[in-house]
Coordinates of C-alpha atoms in Angstrom, one line a residue:
X1 CA -15.8 10.2 -16.7
X2 CA -14.2 9.4 -13.3
X3 CA -10.5 10.1 -12.7
X4 CA -8.6 7.5 -10.8
X5 CA -6.2 9.0 -8.3
X6 CA -3.0 7.1 -8.9
X7 CA -1.0 6.9 -5.8
X8 CA 1.6 4.6 -7.2
X9 CA 2.5 6.9 -10.1
X10 CA 2.7 9.9 -7.7
X11 CA 4.8 7.9 -5.2
X12 CA 7.3 7.1 -7.9
X13 CA 7.4 10.7 -9.0
X14 CA 8.0 11.9 -5.4
X15 CA 10.7 9.3 -4.7
X16 CA 12.5 10.1 -7.9
X17 CA 12.8 13.7 -6.9
X18 CA 13.9 12.7 -3.4
X19 CA 16.6 10.3 -4.7
X20 CA 18.1 13.1 -6.7
X21 CA 18.0 15.4 -3.7
X22 CA 19.6 12.8 -1.4
X23 CA 22.4 12.2 -3.9
X24 CA 23.4 15.9 -3.5
X25 CA 23.8 15.6 0.3
X26 CA 27.1 15.5 2.0
X27 CA 26.0 12.5 4.2
X28 CA 23.0 10.2 4.1
X29 CA 19.8 11.0 6.1
X30 CA 19.0 8.2 8.7
X31 CA 15.7 6.7 9.6
X32 CA 15.5 4.5 12.8
X33 CA 12.6 2.1 13.2
X34 CA 11.7 0.3 16.4
X35 CA 9.6 -2.9 15.8
X36 CA 8.2 -4.8 18.8
X37 CA 6.8 -8.3 18.4
X38 CA 6.0 -10.7 15.5
X39 CA 3.0 -9.0 14.0
X40 CA 3.1 -10.0 10.3
X41 CA 1.5 -6.8 8.9
X42 CA 4.0 -4.6 10.9
X43 CA 7.0 -6.7 9.7
X44 CA 5.8 -6.2 6.1
X45 CA 5.3 -2.5 6.6
X46 CA 8.7 -2.1 8.2
X47 CA 10.5 -4.1 5.5
X48 CA 8.8 -2.0 2.8
X49 CA 9.9 1.2 4.6
X50 CA 13.4 0.0 4.9
X51 CA 13.6 -1.1 1.2
X52 CA 12.1 2.2 0.0
X53 CA 14.6 4.3 2.2
X54 CA 17.6 2.4 1.0
X55 CA 16.6 2.8 -2.6
X56 CA 16.7 6.5 -2.0
X57 CA 20.1 6.5 -0.4
X58 CA 18.6 7.0 3.1
X59 CA 20.2 4.8 5.8
X60 CA 17.5 2.7 7.5
X61 CA 18.1 1.1 10.9
X62 CA 15.5 -1.4 12.3
X63 CA 15.7 -2.3 16.0
X64 CA 13.6 -5.4 16.7
X65 CA 12.4 -6.6 20.1
X66 CA 10.3 -9.6 21.3
X67 CA 6.7 -9.2 22.5
X68 CA 7.7 -9.3 26.2
X69 CA 10.3 -6.7 26.0
X70 CA 10.3 -4.3 29.0
X71 CA 9.0 -0.8 28.4
X72 CA 12.1 0.7 30.0
X73 CA 14.2 -1.1 27.3
X74 CA 12.3 0.6 24.6
X75 CA 12.5 4.0 26.4
X76 CA 16.3 3.6 26.8
X77 CA 16.7 2.9 23.0
X78 CA 14.7 5.9 22.1
X79 CA 16.8 8.0 24.5
X80 CA 19.9 6.6 22.8
X81 CA 18.5 7.4 19.3
X82 CA 17.5 11.0 20.4
X83 CA 21.1 11.7 21.5
X84 CA 22.7 10.1 18.4
X85 CA 23.3 13.0 15.9
X86 CA 23.6 10.5 13.0
X87 CA 19.9 9.6 13.5
X88 CA 17.5 12.1 11.9
X89 CA 14.1 10.5 12.1
X90 CA 12.6 8.0 14.6
X91 CA 9.6 5.8 14.0
X92 CA 7.9 3.4 16.5
X93 CA 5.9 0.8 14.5
X94 CA 2.4 0.4 16.0
X95 CA 0.7 -1.5 17.5
X96 CA 2.7 -2.1 20.6
X97 CA 2.1 -4.9 23.1
X98 CA -0.6 -4.1 25.7
X99 CA 1.9 -3.9 28.6
X100 CA 3.7 -1.0 26.9
X101 CA 2.3 2.5 27.3
X102 CA 2.0 3.6 23.7
X103 CA 1.7 7.4 24.4
X104 CA 4.6 7.3 26.9
X105 CA 6.9 5.6 24.3
X106 CA 5.9 7.9 21.5
X107 CA 6.3 11.0 23.6
X108 CA 9.8 10.0 24.5
X109 CA 10.8 10.7 20.9
X110 CA 12.6 14.1 20.5
X111 CA 10.0 16.3 18.6
X112 CA 12.6 17.2 16.0
X113 CA 13.0 13.5 15.1
X114 CA 9.3 12.6 15.3
X115 CA 8.8 11.5 11.7
X116 CA 5.1 10.6 12.2
X117 CA 4.0 13.7 14.1
X118 CA 2.8 11.6 17.1
X119 CA 4.5 13.3 20.0
X120 CA 2.3 15.7 22.1
X121 CA 4.4 18.7 21.1
X122 CA 4.0 18.1 17.4
X123 CA 0.3 17.1 17.7
X124 CA -0.3 20.2 19.8
X125 CA 1.3 22.4 17.2
X126 CA -0.8 20.9 14.5
X127 CA -4.0 21.4 16.3
X128 CA -3.0 24.9 17.2
X129 CA -2.8 25.7 13.5
X130 CA 1.0 25.8 13.7
X131 CA 3.6 23.9 11.7
X132 CA 4.8 20.7 13.4
X133 CA 8.3 19.4 12.7
X134 CA 6.7 16.9 10.3
X135 CA 3.1 16.4 9.3
X136 CA 1.3 13.0 9.9
X137 CA 2.3 10.7 7.0
X138 CA -1.1 9.4 5.8
X139 CA -3.0 12.7 5.9
X140 CA -0.1 14.4 4.2
X141 CA -0.1 11.7 1.6
X142 CA -3.8 12.4 0.9
X143 CA -3.0 16.2 0.4
X144 CA -0.1 15.3 -1.9
X145 CA -2.6 13.2 -4.0
X146 CA -5.2 16.0 -4.0
X147 CA -2.6 18.6 -5.0
X148 CA -1.3 16.4 -7.8
X149 CA -4.7 16.4 -9.4
X150 CA -5.4 20.0 -8.8
X151 CA -8.2 19.5 -6.2
X152 CA -8.4 22.6 -4.1
X153 CA -10.0 22.3 -0.6
X154 CA -10.6 26.0 -0.1
X155 CA -14.3 26.6 0.7
X156 CA -15.2 22.9 0.0
X157 CA -17.1 20.7 2.4
X158 CA -14.8 17.9 3.5
X159 CA -16.4 15.0 5.3
X160 CA -14.0 12.7 7.1
X161 CA -15.3 9.3 8.3
X162 CA -13.2 8.1 11.3
X163 CA -11.7 9.9 14.3
X164 CA -8.5 8.0 14.9
X165 CA -5.4 9.9 16.0
X166 CA -3.6 8.3 13.1
X167 CA -5.8 9.6 10.3
X168 CA -9.2 11.0 11.0
X169 CA -8.4 13.8 13.5
X170 CA -5.2 15.1 11.9
X171 CA -6.9 14.8 8.4
X172 CA -9.7 17.0 9.5
X173 CA -7.3 19.6 11.0
X174 CA -5.1 19.6 7.9
X175 CA -8.1 20.1 5.7
X176 CA -9.3 22.9 8.0
X177 CA -5.9 24.6 7.6
X178 CA -6.6 24.7 3.9
X179 CA -9.8 26.6 4.6
X180 CA -12.2 23.6 4.0
X181 CA -15.4 23.3 6.0
X182 CA -14.9 20.0 7.9
X183 CA -17.3 17.5 9.3
X184 CA -15.8 14.5 11.1
X185 CA -18.1 11.4 11.3
X186 CA -17.7 8.3 13.5
X187 CA -19.4 5.3 15.0
X188 CA -21.9 7.5 17.0
X189 CA -22.8 9.7 14.1
X190 CA -26.5 9.6 13.3
X191 CA -27.8 9.7 9.8
X192 CA -24.4 9.3 8.2
X193 CA -25.8 9.2 4.7
X194 CA -27.5 12.6 5.0
X195 CA -24.0 14.1 5.9
X196 CA -22.0 12.3 3.2
X197 CA -24.4 13.5 0.5
X198 CA -23.3 17.0 1.2
X199 CA -19.6 16.3 0.8
X200 CA -17.5 17.8 -1.9
X201 CA -14.6 15.7 -0.7
X202 CA -15.3 12.5 1.2
X203 CA -12.4 10.8 3.1
X204 CA -13.0 7.5 4.7
X205 CA -10.6 5.9 7.1
X206 CA -12.5 3.2 9.0
X207 CA -11.3 -0.2 7.9
X208 CA -14.6 -1.8 6.8
X209 CA -16.7 -1.5 3.6
X210 CA -19.5 1.0 4.3
X211 CA -19.5 3.6 1.4
X212 CA -22.0 2.9 -1.4
X213 CA -22.8 5.0 -4.4
X214 CA -26.1 6.3 -3.0
X215 CA -24.3 8.0 -0.2
X216 CA -22.7 10.8 -2.2
X217 CA -23.4 13.3 -4.9
X218 CA -22.2 12.9 -8.5
X219 CA -19.3 15.4 -8.6
X220 CA -17.8 14.2 -5.3
X221 CA -14.1 13.5 -4.7
X222 CA -13.7 10.2 -2.8
X223 CA -10.5 9.3 -0.9
X224 CA -10.4 5.7 0.4
X225 CA -7.9 5.4 3.3
X226 CA -9.5 2.3 4.8
X227 CA -7.9 -1.2 4.3
X228 CA -9.2 -4.6 5.1
X229 CA -9.4 -8.1 3.7
X230 CA -12.4 -9.7 2.2
X231 CA -13.5 -13.3 2.7
X232 CA -11.3 -14.3 -0.3
X233 CA -8.3 -12.5 1.3
X234 CA -8.4 -9.8 -1.2
X235 CA -7.3 -6.3 0.0
X236 CA -10.2 -3.8 -0.1
X237 CA -11.1 -0.4 1.1
X238 CA -14.0 1.3 2.8
X239 CA -15.6 2.2 -0.6
X240 CA -17.5 -0.1 -2.9
X241 CA -15.2 0.9 -5.8
X242 CA -17.1 -0.9 -8.5
X243 CA -20.3 1.1 -8.0
X244 CA -19.0 4.4 -6.6
X245 CA -16.4 4.8 -9.3
X246 CA -19.3 5.0 -11.9
X247 CA -20.8 8.0 -10.1
X248 CA -18.1 10.4 -8.7
X249 CA -15.6 12.7 -10.3
X250 CA -12.5 11.4 -8.6
X251 CA -11.7 8.3 -6.6
X252 CA -8.6 6.7 -5.1
X253 CA -8.4 2.9 -5.4
X254 CA -7.4 0.3 -2.8
X255 CA -4.7 -0.8 -3.3
X256 CA -2.7 1.7 -5.2
X257 CA -4.2 5.0 -3.9
X258 CA -3.3 6.3 -0.4
X259 CA -1.2 3.4 0.7
X260 CA 1.8 4.2 -1.6
X261 CA 1.5 7.9 -0.6
X262 CA 1.9 7.1 3.1
X263 CA 5.4 5.6 2.5
X264 CA 6.3 8.5 0.1
X265 CA 5.3 10.9 2.8
X266 CA 7.4 9.2 5.4
X267 CA 10.4 9.6 3.1
X268 CA 9.6 13.3 2.5
X269 CA 9.4 13.7 6.3
X270 CA 12.7 12.0 6.9
X271 CA 14.5 14.2 4.4
X272 CA 12.8 17.3 5.8
X273 CA 13.9 16.5 9.4
X274 CA 17.4 15.8 8.1
X275 CA 17.6 19.2 6.4
X276 CA 16.2 21.0 9.5
X277 CA 18.8 19.3 11.8
X278 CA 21.6 20.2 9.4
X279 CA 20.4 23.8 9.3
X280 CA 20.3 24.0 13.1
X281 CA 23.8 22.6 13.4
X282 CA 25.4 25.3 11.2

């Protein structure tokens, strides 16, 4: 019988532990978020992050700017936040308008305050097999979910579909660091089905429905990171949950699987950065 990987339950468990931990601190950790433009999805995400942080006793500051804001204005704000000792974690909500150089802005964040592991220094550490200041939120959330259900990646064949810098690439590297054998598939991969059928753990992060039950073996673990909306406006993942869930051993739903874990991971990282900064100041 299939086991549903419940991200909501695990999120609540993690946040409950964090809230207790934060209550014991002498001062509140602080998360600063920069939001540019009027993208509805981004606004929803940022509001959710702020609400979750404040519920834990973490101070959350959101700096909003119009679509036509100058790149230098954003860079100046990041410099200010870097130098502010009361700010422990900095997040720039993506996407950014086209006239702003995303990597330049992200890389302006002090690595020790880079809560998303987006700066070149932290990314470099991750892909060198070293520990970054914080691990990427969504891949880390996936690992939290696997750990909760006792799913060990050591020696397993992990197939990751998607090669984005946000999920696919770091997910593959973090699985590799756990001694998995990793295959990363993407839009140019030939004979995708022949590869997915060999997966012990299948992680899909594409944003369109493409995974059917005939693409995997019976005892597979399926992690659905993808998110999109169907014609009826209903949120869905990359996996045909109705058919796949009848075949595999474990599966994460959309919504309610990886999504809640991403925000939980962001809170874990904020507290981690706070503690490291306190330690360095002693």
